[in-house]
Coordinates of C-alpha atoms in Angstrom, one line a residue:
X1 CA -19.0 -8.0 10.5
X2 CA -16.1 -7.2 9.6
X3 CA -12.6 -10.4 9.0
X4 CA -12.3 -12.3 11.5
X5 CA -8.4 -13.0 12.1
X6 CA -6.6 -15.0 14.2
X7 CA -3.9 -16.4 16.2
X8 CA 0.1 -15.9 14.9
X9 CA 2.4 -17.0 18.0
X10 CA 4.5 -13.7 19.1
X11 CA 7.9 -14.1 18.6
X12 CA 8.7 -11.0 21.0
X13 CA 8.0 -10.8 25.1
X14 CA 8.2 -6.9 24.7
X15 CA 5.0 -6.3 25.1
X16 CA 3.3 -8.5 27.7
X17 CA 1.7 -7.8 30.4
X18 CA 3.3 -10.6 32.7
X19 CA 6.0 -9.7 35.4
X20 CA 8.6 -11.1 37.4
X21 CA 7.4 -12.1 40.9
X22 CA 8.5 -9.2 42.6
X23 CA 7.4 -6.6 39.7
X24 CA 3.2 -8.1 40.0
X25 CA 3.8 -8.1 43.7
X26 CA 4.4 -4.2 43.6
X27 CA 1.7 -3.7 41.0
X28 CA -1.1 -4.6 42.7
X29 CA 0.3 -3.6 45.9
X30 CA 0.2 -0.2 44.2
X31 CA -3.2 -0.8 42.3
X32 CA -5.3 -0.7 45.4
X33 CA -4.8 2.7 46.0
X34 CA -4.6 4.1 42.8
X35 CA -7.6 6.3 41.4
X36 CA -10.4 5.6 39.8
X37 CA -12.5 6.8 37.6
X38 CA -15.2 8.6 39.4
X39 CA -12.2 10.5 42.0
X40 CA -11.3 12.1 38.7
X41 CA -15.4 12.9 37.9
X42 CA -16.0 10.5 35.6
X43 CA -19.6 8.1 36.4
X44 CA -22.0 9.0 32.8
X45 CA -22.8 7.4 30.1
X46 CA -24.1 8.4 26.2
X47 CA -25.7 4.8 26.1
X48 CA -27.4 3.8 29.3
X49 CA -28.7 0.7 28.4
X50 CA -25.8 -1.2 26.8
X51 CA -24.8 -3.9 28.5
X52 CA -20.9 -4.0 29.0
X53 CA -18.4 -7.0 28.1
X54 CA -15.5 -7.7 29.7
X55 CA -12.1 -7.1 27.4
X56 CA -8.4 -5.5 29.1
X57 CA -6.7 -3.1 27.3
X58 CA -3.3 -2.9 27.1
X59 CA -2.4 -7.0 27.8
X60 CA 0.3 -6.1 25.1
X61 CA 1.8 -3.1 24.2
X62 CA 1.1 -3.7 20.8
X63 CA -2.2 -3.8 21.0
X64 CA -2.5 -0.1 21.1
X65 CA -1.0 1.3 18.5
X66 CA -1.5 5.0 17.4
X67 CA -1.1 6.7 13.6
X68 CA -1.2 10.9 14.0
X69 CA -3.8 12.5 11.2
X70 CA -1.9 14.9 9.9
X71 CA -4.0 18.3 8.6
X72 CA -4.7 17.3 5.7
X73 CA -6.7 13.6 6.7
X74 CA -3.9 11.7 5.8
X75 CA -2.7 8.9 8.2
X76 CA 0.8 8.9 9.0
X77 CA 2.2 5.7 9.0
X78 CA 6.1 4.3 8.2
X79 CA 5.9 3.1 4.7
X80 CA 9.4 3.0 4.5
X81 CA 12.8 2.9 6.3
X82 CA 15.1 4.3 3.1
X83 CA 14.7 8.0 1.8
X84 CA 12.6 7.0 -1.4
X85 CA 10.8 10.2 -1.3
X86 CA 13.9 12.2 -1.7
X87 CA 15.6 10.2 -4.0
X88 CA 13.4 10.0 -6.4
X89 CA 12.9 13.5 -6.4
X90 CA 16.4 13.8 -6.8
X91 CA 15.9 11.8 -10.0
X92 CA 13.5 14.0 -11.4
X93 CA 16.2 17.4 -10.6
X94 CA 18.9 15.2 -12.3
X95 CA 16.1 14.8 -15.7
X96 CA 15.4 18.0 -16.1
X97 CA 19.8 19.5 -15.3
X98 CA 21.5 20.4 -17.0
X99 CA 24.7 18.8 -16.7
X100 CA 27.8 19.2 -17.2
X101 CA 30.5 16.9 -18.9
X102 CA 34.4 16.9 -17.6
X103 CA 35.4 19.0 -19.9
X104 CA 33.3 21.5 -18.8
X105 CA 33.0 21.4 -15.7
X106 CA 36.4 21.7 -15.9
X107 CA 36.6 24.8 -18.0
X108 CA 33.3 26.1 -15.3
X109 CA 35.9 25.6 -12.6
X110 CA 38.9 27.4 -14.0
X111 CA 36.8 30.1 -14.7
X112 CA 35.8 30.8 -11.7
X113 CA 38.6 30.2 -9.9
X114 CA 42.0 29.4 -11.5
X115 CA 43.8 26.7 -13.9
X116 CA 45.5 24.8 -11.1
X117 CA 42.8 23.9 -8.7
X118 CA 40.6 22.4 -11.6
X119 CA 43.6 20.2 -12.1
X120 CA 43.7 19.0 -8.5
X121 CA 40.4 18.7 -8.5
X122 CA 39.8 16.3 -11.4
X123 CA 42.4 14.3 -9.9
X124 CA 39.7 13.6 -6.5
X125 CA 37.1 12.7 -8.1
X126 CA 38.9 10.4 -10.2
X127 CA 41.0 8.9 -7.4
X128 CA 40.4 10.4 -4.8
X129 CA 37.6 7.8 -4.0
X130 CA 40.9 5.3 -3.5
X131 CA 43.2 7.5 -2.8
X132 CA 41.8 8.8 0.4
X133 CA 45.1 11.4 1.2
X134 CA 43.8 13.4 -2.3
X135 CA 42.6 16.8 -1.6
X136 CA 41.8 20.4 -4.0
X137 CA 42.2 23.5 -1.8
X138 CA 41.6 27.0 -2.2
X139 CA 41.0 30.1 -0.4
X140 CA 37.5 31.5 -2.3
X141 CA 34.3 34.0 -1.4
X142 CA 31.2 32.9 -0.1
X143 CA 29.4 33.8 -3.3
X144 CA 32.2 31.6 -5.1
X145 CA 31.4 28.8 -3.1
X146 CA 27.9 28.4 -3.9
X147 CA 28.8 28.8 -7.2
X148 CA 30.7 26.0 -7.2
X149 CA 28.4 23.8 -5.0
X150 CA 25.9 24.6 -8.0
X151 CA 28.7 23.7 -10.2
X152 CA 28.7 20.3 -8.7
X153 CA 25.7 19.9 -9.0
X154 CA 25.1 19.6 -12.5
X155 CA 28.4 17.3 -13.1
X156 CA 28.2 14.7 -10.0
X157 CA 24.0 13.3 -10.1
X158 CA 24.5 11.0 -7.7
X159 CA 25.4 11.1 -4.0
X160 CA 28.6 9.2 -5.0
X161 CA 30.8 12.5 -4.6
X162 CA 33.4 13.9 -1.7
X163 CA 32.8 16.3 0.6
X164 CA 33.3 20.3 0.2
X165 CA 34.9 21.9 3.4
X166 CA 35.1 25.3 5.0
X167 CA 36.7 26.7 7.1
X168 CA 38.4 30.0 7.5
X169 CA 37.1 30.6 4.0
X170 CA 38.9 28.4 2.7
X171 CA 37.1 25.5 0.4
X172 CA 38.8 21.9 0.5
X173 CA 37.7 19.3 -1.6
X174 CA 38.6 15.8 -0.5
X175 CA 36.4 12.4 -0.4
X176 CA 35.2 11.2 3.0
X177 CA 37.3 8.5 5.3
X178 CA 34.4 7.2 6.9
X179 CA 30.7 7.5 6.8
X180 CA 29.7 9.6 10.3
X181 CA 31.8 12.3 8.0
X182 CA 30.0 12.2 4.9
X183 CA 26.7 12.9 7.1
X184 CA 28.9 16.6 7.4
X185 CA 28.5 16.7 3.6
X186 CA 28.0 20.6 1.9
X187 CA 23.3 20.2 2.1
X188 CA 21.9 19.7 0.2
X189 CA 19.3 22.4 -2.4
X190 CA 17.1 22.7 -0.1
X191 CA 14.1 25.1 -2.0
X192 CA 14.6 22.6 -5.3
X193 CA 14.1 19.1 -3.2
X194 CA 11.2 21.3 -1.3
X195 CA 12.1 22.8 1.8
X196 CA 14.5 23.4 4.7
X197 CA 12.8 20.8 7.3
X198 CA 13.8 17.2 7.3
X199 CA 10.7 15.9 7.3
X200 CA 10.3 12.2 9.0
X201 CA 8.3 9.4 10.1
X202 CA 9.0 7.5 13.4
X203 CA 7.2 4.1 15.0
X204 CA 8.6 3.4 18.3
X205 CA 7.1 0.9 21.0
X206 CA 6.4 1.7 24.5
X207 CA 8.8 4.2 25.1
X208 CA 7.6 8.4 25.7
X209 CA 7.2 10.5 23.2
X210 CA 9.6 12.9 25.0
X211 CA 12.4 10.4 25.4
X212 CA 12.3 9.3 22.1
X213 CA 12.9 12.9 20.6
X214 CA 15.9 12.7 23.2
X215 CA 17.4 9.7 21.7
X216 CA 16.6 10.7 17.7
X217 CA 18.7 14.3 18.6
X218 CA 21.5 12.1 21.1
X219 CA 22.7 9.4 18.0
X220 CA 21.9 11.9 14.7
X221 CA 22.8 14.5 16.0
X222 CA 20.2 16.8 16.2
X223 CA 19.4 19.6 18.2
X224 CA 16.0 17.9 21.0
X225 CA 14.9 21.5 20.8
X226 CA 14.3 21.4 16.9
X227 CA 12.7 18.8 16.7
X228 CA 9.2 19.0 15.5
X229 CA 5.9 17.7 16.7
X230 CA 2.5 17.7 16.2
X231 CA 2.0 16.1 19.6
X232 CA 2.9 13.8 22.2
X233 CA 1.8 10.2 22.4
X234 CA 1.2 7.0 24.3
X235 CA 4.4 6.1 25.9
X236 CA 2.0 1.8 26.8
X237 CA 1.7 1.7 22.5
X238 CA 3.0 2.2 19.5
X239 CA 2.8 5.1 18.1
X240 CA 3.6 6.9 14.4
X241 CA 4.2 10.0 14.0
X242 CA 5.5 12.3 11.8
X243 CA 8.6 15.2 12.8
X244 CA 11.3 17.8 11.4
X245 CA 13.9 19.1 11.7
X246 CA 15.1 22.4 10.0
X247 CA 18.3 22.3 7.6
X248 CA 18.9 18.1 9.1
X249 CA 20.5 15.7 6.7
X250 CA 18.7 12.3 5.6
X251 CA 22.2 10.5 6.2
X252 CA 22.4 11.7 10.1
X253 CA 19.5 9.7 10.5
X254 CA 20.1 6.8 8.9
X255 CA 23.4 6.6 10.7
X256 CA 21.5 7.0 14.0
X257 CA 19.1 3.8 12.3
X258 CA 21.0 1.1 14.4
X259 CA 21.4 2.6 17.7
X260 CA 17.5 4.2 17.6
X261 CA 16.4 0.5 16.7
X262 CA 17.9 -1.0 20.0
X263 CA 15.4 1.2 22.1
X264 CA 12.7 0.3 19.2
X265 CA 12.1 3.3 17.1
X266 CA 12.4 3.3 13.6
X267 CA 12.6 6.2 11.0
X268 CA 11.7 6.4 7.6
X269 CA 9.7 8.5 4.3
X270 CA 11.8 11.4 4.1
X271 CA 11.0 14.0 3.0
X272 CA 11.9 18.1 2.7
X273 CA 8.8 20.0 3.1
X274 CA 8.6 24.1 3.5
X275 CA 7.0 24.2 7.4
X276 CA 7.9 22.5 10.5
X277 CA 5.9 21.3 13.1
X278 CA 4.5 22.3 16.2
X279 CA 2.2 21.2 19.2
X280 CA -1.4 21.3 17.2
X281 CA -0.2 20.6 13.9
X282 CA -2.2 17.5 13.2
X283 CA -6.4 16.6 12.8
X284 CA -6.0 14.0 15.2
X285 CA -5.1 10.3 15.8
X286 CA -5.5 7.1 14.3
X287 CA -6.2 3.8 16.9
X288 CA -6.5 0.8 16.4
X289 CA -7.0 -1.5 19.4
X290 CA -7.3 -4.8 20.4
X291 CA -9.4 -6.1 23.8
X292 CA -8.6 -9.5 24.4
X293 CA -10.3 -12.8 26.6
X294 CA -13.6 -10.9 25.9
X295 CA -16.4 -12.3 27.5
X296 CA -19.8 -11.0 29.4
X297 CA -21.8 -10.2 26.3
X298 CA -23.0 -12.5 23.5
X299 CA -22.0 -11.4 19.5
X300 CA -25.1 -9.7 19.4
X301 CA -24.3 -7.3 22.2
X302 CA -21.2 -6.4 21.4
X303 CA -22.2 -5.4 18.0
X304 CA -24.9 -3.9 19.3
X305 CA -22.4 -1.8 21.5
X306 CA -20.3 -0.8 18.4
X307 CA -22.7 0.4 16.8
X308 CA -24.2 2.6 19.2
X309 CA -20.3 3.8 19.3
X310 CA -20.2 4.1 16.2
X311 CA -24.6 6.6 15.6
X312 CA -24.0 8.3 19.1
X313 CA -20.2 8.7 20.2
X314 CA -19.2 8.8 23.7
X315 CA -18.6 11.7 26.1
X316 CA -15.6 13.3 25.8
X317 CA -13.8 13.3 29.4
X318 CA -10.5 14.0 29.7
X319 CA -8.7 10.0 30.6
X320 CA -7.9 9.1 33.6
X321 CA -3.5 9.7 32.1
X322 CA -4.7 12.9 33.1
X323 CA -4.7 12.8 36.8
X324 CA -2.1 10.5 37.7
X325 CA -1.6 7.4 39.4
X326 CA -0.7 8.0 42.7
X327 CA -3.4 8.3 45.6
X328 CA -3.0 12.2 46.0
X329 CA -4.1 13.0 41.7
X330 CA -2.9 15.6 39.7
X331 CA -6.2 17.7 40.2
X332 CA -6.1 18.2 44.2
X333 CA -2.6 19.8 43.5
X334 CA -3.5 21.7 41.1
X335 CA -6.7 23.0 43.1
X336 CA -4.3 23.7 46.2
X337 CA -2.2 25.6 44.0
X338 CA -4.7 27.4 42.1
X339 CA -6.2 28.0 45.3
X340 CA -3.1 30.0 45.5
X341 CA -2.5 27.7 49.1
X342 CA 1.1 27.1 48.0
X343 CA 2.4 25.0 51.3
X344 CA -0.8 22.8 50.9
X345 CA 0.2 22.2 47.2
X346 CA 4.2 21.7 48.4
X347 CA 2.8 19.5 51.2
X348 CA 0.7 17.1 48.5
X349 CA 3.7 16.5 46.7
X350 CA 4.8 16.1 49.3
X351 CA 4.3 13.9 52.1
X352 CA 3.7 10.2 52.3
X353 CA 0.9 7.8 50.3
X354 CA 0.8 4.5 50.6
X355 CA 1.0 2.0 47.8
X356 CA 4.6 4.0 46.9
X357 CA 7.7 2.7 45.4
X358 CA 9.9 1.8 48.9
X359 CA 12.7 4.3 48.1
X360 CA 9.9 7.3 47.2
X361 CA 8.2 5.9 50.2
X362 CA 11.0 6.4 52.7
X363 CA 11.9 9.3 51.3
X364 CA 8.5 11.1 51.9
X365 CA 9.0 9.5 55.6
X366 CA 11.9 11.5 56.4
X367 CA 11.0 14.8 54.5
X368 CA 7.5 14.2 57.1
X369 CA 9.7 13.3 60.5
X370 CA 12.3 16.0 60.2
X371 CA 11.6 18.7 57.7
X372 CA 15.5 19.1 56.8
X373 CA 15.0 19.5 52.8
X374 CA 19.6 19.6 52.9
X375 CA 19.2 15.8 54.0
X376 CA 15.4 14.9 52.7
X377 CA 16.6 15.4 49.2
X378 CA 19.4 13.5 48.6
X379 CA 16.6 10.4 49.0
X380 CA 14.5 11.5 46.6
X381 CA 15.2 9.2 43.3
X382 CA 15.5 10.5 39.7
X383 CA 14.8 14.7 39.3
X384 CA 10.4 14.4 40.2
X385 CA 9.3 17.6 41.7
X386 CA 10.2 16.9 44.8
X387 CA 13.7 17.3 44.6
X388 CA 13.0 20.5 42.8
X389 CA 10.3 21.5 45.6
X390 CA 13.7 20.6 48.4
X391 CA 16.4 22.5 46.3
X392 CA 14.0 25.7 46.7
X393 CA 13.3 25.1 50.5
X394 CA 17.4 24.7 50.7
X395 CA 17.8 28.4 49.1
X396 CA 14.9 30.2 50.2
X397 CA 13.3 28.2 53.6
X398 CA 8.8 28.5 54.4
X399 CA 8.8 29.9 51.1
X400 CA 6.6 27.9 49.6
X401 CA 5.2 30.1 47.0
X402 CA 8.9 30.0 45.8
X403 CA 9.2 26.7 45.9
X404 CA 6.2 25.7 43.7
X405 CA 7.3 28.1 40.8
X406 CA 10.3 26.8 40.8
X407 CA 8.2 23.8 39.5
X408 CA 9.5 23.8 35.9
X409 CA 6.9 24.9 33.4
X410 CA 5.2 22.5 32.0
X411 CA 5.4 20.5 36.0
X412 CA 3.1 23.2 36.4
X413 CA 1.1 22.9 34.1
X414 CA 0.0 19.5 34.3
X415 CA -0.8 20.3 38.0
X416 CA -2.9 22.8 36.4
X417 CA -5.4 21.6 33.8
X418 CA -5.6 18.3 35.9
X419 CA -8.1 20.8 37.6
X420 CA -9.3 22.6 34.5
X421 CA -10.0 19.2 33.6
X422 CA -11.3 17.5 36.4
X423 CA -14.1 20.8 37.1
X424 CA -15.0 20.2 33.3
X425 CA -15.5 16.1 33.8
X426 CA -17.4 16.7 36.9
X427 CA -19.7 19.0 34.9
X428 CA -20.5 17.0 32.6
X429 CA -21.0 14.0 34.2
X430 CA -23.9 16.2 36.5
X431 CA -25.1 17.7 33.4
X432 CA -25.7 14.2 31.4
X433 CA -27.1 12.9 34.4
X434 CA -30.1 15.9 35.5
X435 CA -30.9 16.4 31.5
X436 CA -29.2 13.8 28.9
X437 CA -27.4 13.9 26.2
X438 CA -29.2 13.7 24.1
X439 CA -30.4 17.5 22.5
X440 CA -29.0 20.8 23.7
X441 CA -30.1 23.7 26.1
X442 CA -31.7 26.8 25.8
X443 CA -28.6 29.4 27.7
X444 CA -25.6 26.2 25.7
X445 CA -23.1 27.0 24.3
X446 CA -22.0 25.8 21.1
X447 CA -19.4 27.6 18.8
X448 CA -19.2 30.3 15.8
X449 CA -16.5 31.4 13.0
X450 CA -15.3 34.1 15.0
X451 CA -15.3 38.0 12.9
X452 CA -14.1 37.7 9.7
X453 CA -10.5 38.9 10.6
X454 CA -8.2 41.3 7.9
X455 CA -5.0 39.3 8.6
X456 CA -4.0 37.9 5.2
X457 CA -1.2 36.6 6.7
X458 CA -0.7 32.9 5.6
X459 CA 0.7 30.3 8.0
X460 CA 3.2 29.5 5.7
X461 CA 4.7 33.3 6.0
X462 CA 5.0 32.3 10.5
X463 CA 7.4 33.0 11.8
X464 CA 10.6 31.1 11.3
X465 CA 8.0 28.1 9.3
X466 CA 7.2 26.8 12.2
X467 CA 4.0 25.0 12.6
X468 CA 1.3 24.6 9.1
X469 CA -1.9 25.6 10.9
X470 CA -3.2 29.4 10.5
X471 CA -4.0 31.0 13.9
X472 CA -6.3 33.7 12.6
X473 CA -9.1 30.5 12.0
X474 CA -10.3 31.0 15.3
X475 CA -14.0 30.8 17.0
X476 CA -15.6 31.9 19.1
X477 CA -18.8 30.7 21.4
X478 CA -23.0 31.3 21.0
X479 CA -25.1 31.2 23.9
X480 CA -28.0 29.0 22.4
X481 CA -31.9 30.8 22.7
X482 CA -34.8 28.8 22.5
X483 CA -35.2 30.2 18.2
X484 CA -31.5 28.7 18.3
X485 CA -32.5 25.4 19.6
X486 CA -34.0 24.0 16.5
X487 CA -30.6 24.7 14.8
X488 CA -28.1 22.6 16.4
X489 CA -28.0 18.9 17.8
X490 CA -26.5 17.6 20.6
X491 CA -23.4 17.3 19.3
X492 CA -22.9 20.9 18.1
X493 CA -22.7 21.6 22.0
X494 CA -19.4 22.5 24.1
X495 CA -18.3 23.5 28.0
X496 CA -16.1 25.3 28.9
X497 CA -12.3 24.2 30.5
X498 CA -12.7 27.3 33.2
X499 CA -9.9 30.0 32.6
X500 CA -10.1 33.5 33.2
X501 CA -11.0 34.5 29.2
X502 CA -14.4 31.9 29.2
X503 CA -17.6 32.1 28.9
X504 CA -20.2 29.7 30.9
X505 CA -23.4 28.5 30.0
X506 CA -26.3 30.6 31.2
X507 CA -28.4 28.4 32.2
X508 CA -28.3 25.2 35.3
X509 CA -24.9 24.1 33.8
X510 CA -23.4 27.5 34.4
X511 CA -24.9 27.2 38.3
X512 CA -22.7 24.0 38.7
X513 CA -19.3 25.4 37.3
X514 CA -20.1 28.6 39.8
X515 CA -20.7 26.7 42.5
X516 CA -17.9 23.7 42.2
X517 CA -14.5 26.7 42.0
X518 CA -16.4 28.5 44.9
X519 CA -16.8 26.0 47.1
X520 CA -12.7 24.9 45.9
X521 CA -12.3 28.9 46.6
X522 CA -11.1 29.4 43.3
X523 CA -11.3 32.7 40.9
X524 CA -9.1 32.5 37.7
X525 CA -7.8 35.9 37.3
X526 CA -5.4 36.7 34.3
X527 CA -3.6 39.0 37.1
X528 CA -2.5 36.3 38.9
X529 CA 0.7 35.5 37.4
X530 CA 0.3 31.9 37.8
X531 CA -2.6 32.0 36.0
X532 CA -1.5 34.3 32.8
X533 CA -1.7 31.1 31.0
X534 CA -5.3 29.6 31.7
X535 CA -7.2 31.7 29.3
X536 CA -9.8 28.3 29.1
X537 CA -11.1 26.5 26.4
X538 CA -14.5 24.9 24.5
X539 CA -14.9 20.8 24.9
X540 CA -18.1 19.6 23.0
X541 CA -19.4 17.1 25.3
X542 CA -19.5 14.7 22.6
X543 CA -17.1 13.1 20.8
X544 CA -17.2 10.5 18.1
X545 CA -15.5 7.4 17.0
X546 CA -15.2 8.6 13.6
X547 CA -14.8 5.5 10.7
X548 CA -14.9 3.0 13.3
X549 CA -14.7 -0.5 12.1
X550 CA -14.3 -3.7 14.2
X551 CA -13.9 -7.7 13.9
X552 CA -13.9 -10.6 16.2
X553 CA -10.6 -12.7 16.6
X554 CA -10.1 -16.0 18.0
X555 CA -7.0 -17.6 19.6
X556 CA -5.3 -19.5 22.1
X557 CA -2.3 -18.2 23.7
X558 CA -2.7 -15.3 25.8
X559 CA 0.6 -14.0 24.5
X560 CA 0.3 -14.4 20.4
X561 CA 0.0 -11.4 18.7
X562 CA -3.0 -10.4 17.1
X563 CA -2.9 -7.5 14.9
X564 CA 0.4 -6.3 12.9
X565 CA 2.7 -2.7 12.9
X566 CA 3.6 -0.8 9.9
X567 CA 6.8 -2.6 11.2
X568 CA 5.4 -5.9 10.7
X569 CA 4.1 -4.8 6.7
X570 CA 7.8 -3.4 6.3
X571 CA 9.3 -6.8 6.7
X572 CA 6.3 -8.4 5.1
X573 CA 4.9 -10.4 8.6
X574 CA 2.0 -12.7 6.9
X575 CA -0.9 -11.3 8.7
X576 CA -2.8 -12.7 11.7
X577 CA -5.4 -15.8 10.8
X578 CA -8.0 -16.9 13.3
X579 CA -7.8 -20.2 14.7
X580 CA -11.5 -21.5 14.4
X581 CA -12.8 -22.7 18.2
X582 CA -9.9 -20.4 19.7
X583 CA -9.5 -20.5 23.5
X584 CA -9.7 -17.0 23.5
X585 CA -12.4 -14.1 21.7
X586 CA -10.5 -10.8 20.9
X587 CA -12.6 -7.5 20.0
X588 CA -10.7 -5.7 17.0
X589 CA -11.4 -2.2 16.8
X590 CA -9.8 0.6 14.3
X591 CA -11.3 4.3 14.7
X592 CA -10.0 7.8 14.8
X593 CA -10.5 10.4 17.1
X594 CA -9.8 13.9 17.1
X595 CA -7.6 15.9 19.1
X596 CA -7.0 16.1 22.7
X597 CA -9.3 13.4 22.7
X598 CA -9.0 9.8 24.8
X599 CA -9.5 6.4 23.2
X600 CA -9.9 4.8 27.0
X601 CA -13.2 6.7 26.9
X602 CA -14.5 5.5 23.7
X603 CA -13.7 2.0 25.4
X604 CA -14.7 2.7 28.5
X605 CA -18.5 3.6 26.9
X606 CA -18.9 -0.2 24.9
X607 CA -17.8 -2.1 27.9
X608 CA -18.9 -0.1 31.2
X609 CA -15.8 -0.7 32.9
X610 CA -13.3 1.4 34.9
X611 CA -10.2 2.2 32.2
X612 CA -7.8 3.8 34.7
X613 CA -4.6 1.8 34.6
X614 CA -5.0 0.7 38.5
X615 CA -8.3 -1.5 37.2
X616 CA -6.5 -2.7 34.3
X617 CA -3.7 -4.1 35.5
X618 CA -5.5 -6.6 38.0
X619 CA -7.0 -8.1 34.4
X620 CA -5.5 -11.4 33.4
X621 CA -6.3 -14.1 31.0
X622 CA -9.5 -16.7 32.6
X623 CA -8.2 -19.9 33.4

C-alpha cells in the first residue's frame, strides 16, 4: 500500500486553515453564497460504485504541493540554492582553457592597447582588491573590448575579478565596492555556458505566480515582461517551477535571495540554456496532496478508490477555479459578452451580490442607487474590473461595449474562456449520464496527427529563441465511424471546447452543443472582433492520474506537517514519522497530470464531495 507516514510538529503557522474570529465569520458568510460544482456543469463520475469518503483538502498550504513536469518529462524540483550547475560548467571550461600567466597576459594587453594601460591594469589586479580607489582606463573600440574580455577570461579563471566598465567607449577596470555593483560586471560567455537564457527553479509557498514574478523582477532588477514561465500555478499551494530570463546574471538573483525569502520565494538550480520558456512549454504537473481527517470508509474501500482512480481515471472537467468564487460566476459574465449583450455583462460585474466584503458591497450598492461612475469609481477598492468599467463610463457614458473592451485582455479572456469551459463541462456530464464513459460512440471525435508539414523549421530557431515546443506538431479531429470503433478506446475520445474553428461530434452529443449554444444565443464567429482569438480546442473526455502512489498517515495534532517540501529537504529536515494509533488518519497521494487538468477533479472522483473552496473552507477536524 505504500509507506506509512506520521506526525511531525510543524514550526510554521503560515499554511494553517485557522483564522481569527473576524476572518472566520467573513469566510463563513461568503461560503453560504459561493457556487457549487453543479453550477459549473460538474455532476458525473467515472465509477459510480465508489463509496466516497471524508477528507479535508488544503487544510494547510503545505498539504498541496505542485511540481512542474518539463517537456522532457522531468519533474522540476529545487535541489540547491547555489549556482552549482554553472560553477561546474565554469570548472570544466577552465580545465580546457589555454591559461595566460602574468607575463603573457600583460604582453597581450600591451599589444592590444599599450604598455601604459597594461602596467596600470597589473597594479589594479594585484592591489585593487585591497585599494578600491585604483583603476585603469583607456579609450577602446567594441572589437578591442571583446578581445580584452576574452584575454581576461584566460587569465582570471574564477569569479574573484575586477569590474570591466565601459562608458562612451572608455573602458575602466576597477574592483567593485559592493555586491550590488559586482552583479553589473561584464556578462559571462553565454555560448560557452550553454545559452543566453538564465534558467532557474522557483519554489514558492502561498503566493500567486504573477506576484512572485513581480517580486523577482523588483528585487533582482529584471524586467518582469522578460521572465518566461511554462504555466501559472496555484496560489494556495507549494509550487516549484522553472523560469527563464534572457542575459540575466546569477549574482542578480543571489543578491535578491534574502528579500525573496521574506515572501516565501526560494530560487536555485541556476543554468544557462539556449531557449527561454513560454506558456505551454511543459508536459504537466506532479502533485503531492495530503487529505486530512479521512473518515467515512474502511481502509479497503480507500484502497479500492485509489485503484479505480489509477486504472479508470476521472472526468476531465474544468475545475471550480475556472469559475470564480462569487455568486455571479465568471462564465455568466462570459455568456453575456459572447451573446454581445454588453449591458448585461457590465451589470453582472457591477451589481450587488450576497456574501461579499463590506467595502465591495457598499460600493456596489452605491452604484446601483446612483449610477454615478465618477463617484462610484472612488468607492471600489483595488484595481479590479469594476474600476475599469466605471472609468470607461466616465469617458463614454452608456457605451457598454466600449466599457467591456476596456477590460484588460487577460480578464476579458478569463470571462469568455469560463463560458467555453462551462459548455464543455455541461455537455460531458450529459454524455456520461446518457451513454456512460466506457467506450467511444459513432460520431465521437478523436485526434490524429495532421498531414505532414513541409516546413523544416526547428523549434530552437523560433523568434528570439522564445519557446521550446515545436509549433508545427499539430493534430486534427477525426469523426469515428462504425468501422473505427474497434481501433479506439474511450481514452482517445475528445470533445471540443467551442469556438469558431471547432468541429463538433456528429451524433447526439453534437446536438447537445447546438441546443445549449442556441439557448444561450451564442454563435462563435471570427468576424466579431471580441471572439477572434476564440478558435476553440479539443479536450480529452477522461484524464488519468499517472504514476499514482498513496499512503496512509496517522497523526494527533491537526496542525502538524505531514510531508516535507523541497526546502525542508535542502535543510535536511527529517521526514515525518507515523504515530501508532494516532487520533486522525491522513491520506497522501502522489500523481502526475497533463497540462490543463485539475487535481481537484481527480480528488472529487474518490471523495464524492464538492471540491469548491466554499465547501472545503467549512471543513475542520472532527473532535
